[in-house]
Amino acid sequence: GNTPPAPLALPPAPADTDGDGIADPEDRCPTVPEDKDGFEDEDGCPDPDNDQDGIADAADACPLEAEVINGVKDDDGCPDKGASKVRLEGSRIVILDKVYFATGKDVILPKSFPLLSQVTAVLRAHPELELVRVEGHTDSQGDDAKNLDLSQRRASTVRDWLVKNGIAAERLEAVGSGETKPVDTNDTAKGRENNRRVEFNIVKTAGQAEGVSP
C-alpha cells in the first residue's frame, strides 16, 4: 500500500523574547516589553515619556503634549500659558532675562530664582546636553584681577544652585572670564549692565565632539 504523505511541518512561531505580543523580528526593543498606552504601541518599545519633555508619563499631566519651560508650573508636564524666558539656540541656552547678583558679591538675588528654575527645567528636558559651561562676565570697572575672581565666584554660585536643584554636577562647569569678553561698550551704564552677565554655553552634546572652543 501507499504510505500517506507526511504532514507538512509548520514553521516555528517567531520568538517573542519580552512577551509583549510583538514578535522579535518586528520588535524594535525585543528585550523590553512595549508599554501599551496608545502611543506608538506597534514598535515594541516602551515609551515612558511619550512627549519627550523629560517628565515621565506617570507624573505627566499632559503625556502627549510637551511641557513649555516658562516658569508656569514647569513640573506638571503641560504646555501652560506664559512667556518662556529660556530657550535652546544652537550651542547656547539663551536667557531672555539676567541673573541678578547683590552688587559686588556672588549672591544670587531671589528675583532670579524663577529664571534659574527654567534653566534647570531645560537641562532636565534635554539630557543630551552632556556638558554646559556656566560663564560669568563683568564690566571693566575696578581691578581686573578682582573682576576675574568675582566672575568666577558668580559662575560657581550659579552652577551650585543648578546642582542643588537636581542637575548632575558632571554636566556643569563654571568659568569666570572677568572683563575679557565684553558684548557691549563699557563707556555707558547700559553697556556695562549688558557686560555684567551669566551665559550658558553648551560644550558637549551626546553623540557629538566637544563644540565650543574655550
PDB file of C-alpha atoms in Angstrom:
ATOM      1  CA  GLY A   1       0.000   0.000   0.000  1.00  0.00           C
ATOM      2  CA  ASN A   2       0.943   3.593  -0.359  1.00  0.00           C
ATOM      3  CA  THR A   3       2.216   5.417   2.726  1.00  0.00           C
ATOM      4  CA  PRO A   4       0.281   8.669   3.271  1.00  0.00           C
ATOM      5  CA  PRO A   5       2.362  11.796   2.717  1.00  0.00           C
ATOM      6  CA  ALA A   6       3.935  13.173   5.908  1.00  0.00           C
ATOM      7  CA  PRO A   7       2.033  16.181   7.237  1.00  0.00           C
ATOM      8  CA  LEU A   8       3.749  19.470   6.448  1.00  0.00           C
ATOM      9  CA  ALA A   9       5.668  20.754   9.458  1.00  0.00           C
ATOM     10  CA  LEU A  10       4.555  24.249  10.467  1.00  0.00           C
ATOM     11  CA  PRO A  11       7.351  26.786  10.656  1.00  0.00           C
ATOM     12  CA  PRO A  12       8.191  27.567  14.277  1.00  0.00           C
ATOM     13  CA  ALA A  13       6.431  30.646  15.643  1.00  0.00           C
ATOM     14  CA  PRO A  14       8.794  33.611  15.724  1.00  0.00           C
ATOM     15  CA  ALA A  15      10.237  34.249  19.159  1.00  0.00           C
ATOM     16  CA  ASP A  16       8.841  36.993  21.394  1.00  0.00           C
ATOM     17  CA  THR A  17      11.579  37.322  23.989  1.00  0.00           C
ATOM     18  CA  ASP A  18       9.928  40.069  26.058  1.00  0.00           C
ATOM     19  CA  GLY A  19       6.429  38.556  25.820  1.00  0.00           C
ATOM     20  CA  ASP A  20       4.751  41.795  24.690  1.00  0.00           C
ATOM     21  CA  GLY A  21       2.903  40.154  21.804  1.00  0.00           C
ATOM     22  CA  ILE A  22       5.212  41.686  19.175  1.00  0.00           C
ATOM     23  CA  ALA A  23       7.467  39.067  17.566  1.00  0.00           C
ATOM     24  CA  ASP A  24      11.203  39.763  17.802  1.00  0.00           C
ATOM     25  CA  PRO A  25      11.684  40.403  14.040  1.00  0.00           C
ATOM     26  CA  GLU A  26       9.130  43.245  14.216  1.00  0.00           C
ATOM     27  CA  ASP A  27      10.103  44.394  17.705  1.00  0.00           C
ATOM     28  CA  ARG A  28      12.497  47.349  17.831  1.00  0.00           C
ATOM     29  CA  CYS A  29      13.121  46.582  21.515  1.00  0.00           C
ATOM     30  CA  PRO A  30      12.922  42.763  21.660  1.00  0.00           C
ATOM     31  CA  THR A  31      14.142  42.504  25.264  1.00  0.00           C
ATOM     32  CA  VAL A  32      11.976  45.273  26.787  1.00  0.00           C
ATOM     33  CA  PRO A  33       8.181  44.953  26.660  1.00  0.00           C
ATOM     34  CA  GLU A  34       6.058  47.608  24.953  1.00  0.00           C
ATOM     35  CA  ASP A  35       4.030  49.768  27.336  1.00  0.00           C
ATOM     36  CA  LYS A  36       0.569  49.567  25.807  1.00  0.00           C
ATOM     37  CA  ASP A  37      -0.590  53.128  26.373  1.00  0.00           C
ATOM     38  CA  GLY A  38      -1.990  54.094  22.996  1.00  0.00           C
ATOM     39  CA  PHE A  39       1.264  55.732  21.908  1.00  0.00           C
ATOM     40  CA  GLU A  40       3.384  54.003  19.235  1.00  0.00           C
ATOM     41  CA  ASP A  41       2.284  50.618  20.574  1.00  0.00           C
ATOM     42  CA  GLU A  42       3.344  48.799  17.385  1.00  0.00           C
ATOM     43  CA  ASP A  43       7.125  49.352  17.581  1.00  0.00           C
ATOM     44  CA  GLY A  44       7.628  47.102  20.611  1.00  0.00           C
ATOM     45  CA  CYS A  45       9.457  49.782  22.615  1.00  0.00           C
ATOM     46  CA  PRO A  46       8.275  51.218  25.905  1.00  0.00           C
ATOM     47  CA  ASP A  47       7.778  54.986  25.737  1.00  0.00           C
ATOM     48  CA  PRO A  48       7.896  56.100  29.363  1.00  0.00           C
ATOM     49  CA  ASP A  49       7.986  59.752  28.235  1.00  0.00           C
ATOM     50  CA  ASN A  50       5.722  59.936  25.172  1.00  0.00           C
ATOM     51  CA  ASP A  51       6.182  63.661  24.523  1.00  0.00           C
ATOM     52  CA  GLN A  52       9.902  63.564  25.406  1.00  0.00           C
ATOM     53  CA  ASP A  53       9.733  66.587  27.702  1.00  0.00           C
ATOM     54  CA  GLY A  54      11.778  64.982  30.471  1.00  0.00           C
ATOM     55  CA  ILE A  55       8.717  64.312  32.655  1.00  0.00           C
ATOM     56  CA  ALA A  56       7.803  60.618  32.853  1.00  0.00           C
ATOM     57  CA  ASP A  57       4.276  59.763  31.721  1.00  0.00           C
ATOM     58  CA  ALA A  58       3.334  58.588  35.226  1.00  0.00           C
ATOM     59  CA  ALA A  59       3.953  62.104  36.549  1.00  0.00           C
ATOM     60  CA  ASP A  60       2.973  63.980  33.365  1.00  0.00           C
ATOM     61  CA  ALA A  61      -0.499  65.561  33.380  1.00  0.00           C
ATOM     62  CA  CYS A  62      -0.233  66.020  29.570  1.00  0.00           C
ATOM     63  CA  PRO A  63       1.727  62.966  28.351  1.00  0.00           C
ATOM     64  CA  LEU A  64       1.186  63.762  24.657  1.00  0.00           C
ATOM     65  CA  GLU A  65       1.990  67.494  24.862  1.00  0.00           C
ATOM     66  CA  ALA A  66       5.466  68.652  25.782  1.00  0.00           C
ATOM     67  CA  GLU A  67       5.985  70.934  28.760  1.00  0.00           C
ATOM     68  CA  VAL A  68       6.859  74.531  27.886  1.00  0.00           C
ATOM     69  CA  ILE A  69       9.589  75.865  30.151  1.00  0.00           C
ATOM     70  CA  ASN A  70       8.310  79.292  31.120  1.00  0.00           C
ATOM     71  CA  GLY A  71       8.156  79.499  34.893  1.00  0.00           C
ATOM     72  CA  VAL A  72       4.479  78.451  34.937  1.00  0.00           C
ATOM     73  CA  LYS A  73       4.054  75.015  36.559  1.00  0.00           C
ATOM     74  CA  ASP A  74       7.127  73.648  34.771  1.00  0.00           C
ATOM     75  CA  ASP A  75       6.802  70.294  36.546  1.00  0.00           C
ATOM     76  CA  ASP A  76       3.251  69.270  35.579  1.00  0.00           C
ATOM     77  CA  GLY A  77       4.199  68.271  32.020  1.00  0.00           C
ATOM     78  CA  CYS A  78       1.658  70.580  30.362  1.00  0.00           C
ATOM     79  CA  PRO A  79       2.365  73.474  27.975  1.00  0.00           C
ATOM     80  CA  ASP A  80       0.961  76.086  30.366  1.00  0.00           C
ATOM     81  CA  LYS A  81       0.452  79.576  29.005  1.00  0.00           C
ATOM     82  CA  GLY A  82       3.162  82.089  29.763  1.00  0.00           C
ATOM     83  CA  ALA A  83       6.167  83.559  28.012  1.00  0.00           C
ATOM     84  CA  SER A  84       9.285  81.415  28.188  1.00  0.00           C
ATOM     85  CA  LYS A  85      12.402  83.297  29.234  1.00  0.00           C
ATOM     86  CA  VAL A  86      14.787  80.449  28.450  1.00  0.00           C
ATOM     87  CA  ARG A  87      15.324  78.734  25.121  1.00  0.00           C
ATOM     88  CA  LEU A  88      17.771  76.412  23.459  1.00  0.00           C
ATOM     89  CA  GLU A  89      19.515  78.033  20.484  1.00  0.00           C
ATOM     90  CA  GLY A  90      22.340  76.236  18.735  1.00  0.00           C
ATOM     91  CA  SER A  91      25.239  75.946  21.162  1.00  0.00           C
ATOM     92  CA  ARG A  92      23.684  78.109  23.887  1.00  0.00           C
ATOM     93  CA  ILE A  93      20.863  78.116  26.383  1.00  0.00           C
ATOM     94  CA  VAL A  94      19.686  81.674  25.833  1.00  0.00           C
ATOM     95  CA  ILE A  95      18.154  83.526  28.783  1.00  0.00           C
ATOM     96  CA  LEU A  96      15.898  86.468  27.952  1.00  0.00           C
ATOM     97  CA  ASP A  97      16.462  87.975  31.371  1.00  0.00           C
ATOM     98  CA  LYS A  98      19.517  88.373  33.579  1.00  0.00           C
ATOM     99  CA  VAL A  99      20.810  86.524  36.579  1.00  0.00           C
ATOM    100  CA  TYR A 100      20.940  89.293  39.169  1.00  0.00           C
ATOM    101  CA  PHE A 101      23.504  89.353  41.971  1.00  0.00           C
ATOM    102  CA  ALA A 102      23.999  91.517  45.027  1.00  0.00           C
ATOM    103  CA  THR A 103      26.326  94.376  43.977  1.00  0.00           C
ATOM    104  CA  GLY A 104      29.949  93.285  44.058  1.00  0.00           C
ATOM    105  CA  LYS A 105      29.061  89.871  45.532  1.00  0.00           C
ATOM    106  CA  ASP A 106      28.436  86.319  44.338  1.00  0.00           C
ATOM    107  CA  VAL A 107      25.000  86.179  45.998  1.00  0.00           C
ATOM    108  CA  ILE A 108      22.130  85.474  43.576  1.00  0.00           C
ATOM    109  CA  LEU A 109      19.130  87.731  44.186  1.00  0.00           C
ATOM    110  CA  PRO A 110      15.881  85.798  44.819  1.00  0.00           C
ATOM    111  CA  LYS A 111      14.195  87.502  41.840  1.00  0.00           C
ATOM    112  CA  SER A 112      16.455  85.394  39.605  1.00  0.00           C
ATOM    113  CA  PHE A 113      15.394  82.047  41.118  1.00  0.00           C
ATOM    114  CA  PRO A 114      12.420  81.565  38.711  1.00  0.00           C
ATOM    115  CA  LEU A 115      14.741  82.169  35.737  1.00  0.00           C
ATOM    116  CA  LEU A 116      17.269  79.638  37.037  1.00  0.00           C
ATOM    117  CA  SER A 117      14.399  77.183  37.659  1.00  0.00           C
ATOM    118  CA  GLN A 118      13.590  77.458  33.953  1.00  0.00           C
ATOM    119  CA  VAL A 119      17.256  76.787  33.078  1.00  0.00           C
ATOM    120  CA  THR A 120      17.075  73.715  35.362  1.00  0.00           C
ATOM    121  CA  ALA A 121      13.918  72.515  33.596  1.00  0.00           C
ATOM    122  CA  VAL A 122      15.549  72.920  30.154  1.00  0.00           C
ATOM    123  CA  LEU A 123      18.581  70.914  31.304  1.00  0.00           C
ATOM    124  CA  ARG A 124      16.245  68.229  32.699  1.00  0.00           C
ATOM    125  CA  ALA A 125      14.279  68.059  29.441  1.00  0.00           C
ATOM    126  CA  HIS A 126      17.475  67.810  27.352  1.00  0.00           C
ATOM    127  CA  PRO A 127      19.631  65.046  28.840  1.00  0.00           C
ATOM    128  CA  GLU A 128      21.621  65.006  25.585  1.00  0.00           C
ATOM    129  CA  LEU A 129      23.323  68.233  26.739  1.00  0.00           C
ATOM    130  CA  GLU A 130      26.208  66.469  28.449  1.00  0.00           C
ATOM    131  CA  LEU A 131      28.317  69.475  29.412  1.00  0.00           C
ATOM    132  CA  VAL A 132      27.209  73.075  29.810  1.00  0.00           C
ATOM    133  CA  ARG A 133      29.613  75.856  30.730  1.00  0.00           C
ATOM    134  CA  VAL A 134      28.236  78.462  33.120  1.00  0.00           C
ATOM    135  CA  GLU A 135      30.193  81.618  32.243  1.00  0.00           C
ATOM    136  CA  GLY A 136      30.457  84.699  34.421  1.00  0.00           C
ATOM    137  CA  HIS A 137      31.331  88.100  32.942  1.00  0.00           C
ATOM    138  CA  THR A 138      31.856  91.559  34.446  1.00  0.00           C
ATOM    139  CA  ASP A 139      32.202  95.104  33.148  1.00  0.00           C
ATOM    140  CA  SER A 140      35.591  96.839  33.062  1.00  0.00           C
ATOM    141  CA  GLN A 141      35.170  98.955  36.168  1.00  0.00           C
ATOM    142  CA  GLY A 142      37.533  98.241  39.035  1.00  0.00           C
ATOM    143  CA  ASP A 143      40.511  95.924  39.343  1.00  0.00           C
ATOM    144  CA  ASP A 144      40.987  93.328  36.583  1.00  0.00           C
ATOM    145  CA  ALA A 145      42.018  90.528  38.947  1.00  0.00           C
ATOM    146  CA  LYS A 146      39.128  91.248  41.311  1.00  0.00           C
ATOM    147  CA  ASN A 147      36.699  91.218  38.365  1.00  0.00           C
ATOM    148  CA  LEU A 148      38.073  87.858  37.222  1.00  0.00           C
ATOM    149  CA  ASP A 149      37.691  86.439  40.747  1.00  0.00           C
ATOM    150  CA  LEU A 150      34.155  87.855  41.104  1.00  0.00           C
ATOM    151  CA  SER A 151      33.041  86.445  37.744  1.00  0.00           C
ATOM    152  CA  GLN A 152      34.425  83.005  38.659  1.00  0.00           C
ATOM    153  CA  ARG A 153      32.667  83.041  42.043  1.00  0.00           C
ATOM    154  CA  ARG A 154      29.383  84.130  40.422  1.00  0.00           C
ATOM    155  CA  ALA A 155      29.600  81.389  37.794  1.00  0.00           C
ATOM    156  CA  SER A 156      30.334  78.834  40.539  1.00  0.00           C
ATOM    157  CA  THR A 157      27.364  80.070  42.597  1.00  0.00           C
ATOM    158  CA  VAL A 158      25.010  79.607  39.638  1.00  0.00           C
ATOM    159  CA  ARG A 159      26.467  76.145  38.971  1.00  0.00           C
ATOM    160  CA  ASP A 160      25.977  75.201  42.643  1.00  0.00           C
ATOM    161  CA  TRP A 161      22.376  76.446  42.525  1.00  0.00           C
ATOM    162  CA  LEU A 162      21.618  74.255  39.489  1.00  0.00           C
ATOM    163  CA  VAL A 163      23.264  71.223  41.126  1.00  0.00           C
ATOM    164  CA  LYS A 164      21.257  71.775  44.346  1.00  0.00           C
ATOM    165  CA  ASN A 165      18.139  71.794  42.170  1.00  0.00           C
ATOM    166  CA  GLY A 166      18.818  68.394  40.681  1.00  0.00           C
ATOM    167  CA  ILE A 167      21.221  68.818  37.747  1.00  0.00           C
ATOM    168  CA  ALA A 168      24.126  66.342  37.808  1.00  0.00           C
ATOM    169  CA  ALA A 169      27.350  68.135  38.769  1.00  0.00           C
ATOM    170  CA  GLU A 170      29.294  66.494  35.943  1.00  0.00           C
ATOM    171  CA  ARG A 171      27.025  68.208  33.396  1.00  0.00           C
ATOM    172  CA  LEU A 172      28.099  71.675  34.518  1.00  0.00           C
ATOM    173  CA  GLU A 173      31.340  73.589  34.645  1.00  0.00           C
ATOM    174  CA  ALA A 174      31.827  77.153  35.880  1.00  0.00           C
ATOM    175  CA  VAL A 175      34.197  79.597  34.209  1.00  0.00           C
ATOM    176  CA  GLY A 176      34.806  83.241  35.032  1.00  0.00           C
ATOM    177  CA  SER A 177      36.034  85.470  32.211  1.00  0.00           C
ATOM    178  CA  GLY A 178      36.079  88.744  34.146  1.00  0.00           C
ATOM    179  CA  GLU A 179      36.037  91.711  31.777  1.00  0.00           C
ATOM    180  CA  THR A 180      37.781  89.951  28.876  1.00  0.00           C
ATOM    181  CA  LYS A 181      34.694  89.190  26.742  1.00  0.00           C
ATOM    182  CA  PRO A 182      32.504  92.303  26.575  1.00  0.00           C
ATOM    183  CA  VAL A 183      29.381  92.182  24.411  1.00  0.00           C
ATOM    184  CA  ASP A 184      28.841  95.945  24.620  1.00  0.00           C
ATOM    185  CA  THR A 185      30.712  99.180  25.316  1.00  0.00           C
ATOM    186  CA  ASN A 186      31.994  99.785  28.832  1.00  0.00           C
ATOM    187  CA  ASP A 187      31.628 103.555  28.291  1.00  0.00           C
ATOM    188  CA  THR A 188      27.932 103.739  29.217  1.00  0.00           C
ATOM    189  CA  ALA A 189      25.937 102.473  32.187  1.00  0.00           C
ATOM    190  CA  LYS A 190      23.697 100.445  29.853  1.00  0.00           C
ATOM    191  CA  GLY A 191      26.690  98.895  28.118  1.00  0.00           C
ATOM    192  CA  ARG A 192      28.301  97.960  31.419  1.00  0.00           C
ATOM    193  CA  GLU A 193      24.992  96.463  32.558  1.00  0.00           C
ATOM    194  CA  ASN A 194      24.951  94.254  29.417  1.00  0.00           C
ATOM    195  CA  ASN A 195      28.543  93.158  30.043  1.00  0.00           C
ATOM    196  CA  ARG A 196      27.724  92.013  33.583  1.00  0.00           C
ATOM    197  CA  ARG A 197      26.105  88.723  32.697  1.00  0.00           C
ATOM    198  CA  VAL A 198      25.931  84.963  33.043  1.00  0.00           C
ATOM    199  CA  GLU A 199      25.886  82.786  29.912  1.00  0.00           C
ATOM    200  CA  PHE A 200      25.079  79.101  29.492  1.00  0.00           C
ATOM    201  CA  ASN A 201      27.160  77.664  26.642  1.00  0.00           C
ATOM    202  CA  ILE A 202      26.829  74.050  25.517  1.00  0.00           C
ATOM    203  CA  VAL A 203      30.256  72.398  25.389  1.00  0.00           C
ATOM    204  CA  LYS A 204      29.297  68.806  24.636  1.00  0.00           C
ATOM    205  CA  THR A 205      26.159  67.166  23.265  1.00  0.00           C
ATOM    206  CA  ALA A 206      25.634  63.383  23.244  1.00  0.00           C
ATOM    207  CA  GLY A 207      26.951  61.897  20.026  1.00  0.00           C
ATOM    208  CA  GLN A 208      28.956  64.993  19.090  1.00  0.00           C
ATOM    209  CA  ALA A 209      32.521  66.064  19.655  1.00  0.00           C
ATOM    210  CA  GLU A 210      33.105  68.968  22.011  1.00  0.00           C
ATOM    211  CA  GLY A 211      31.835  72.028  20.186  1.00  0.00           C
ATOM    212  CA  VAL A 212      32.534  75.284  21.997  1.00  0.00           C
ATOM    213  CA  SER A 213      36.124  76.415  21.860  1.00  0.00           C
ATOM    214  CA  PRO A 214      37.442  77.792  25.161  1.00  0.00           C
TER     215      PRO A 214
END
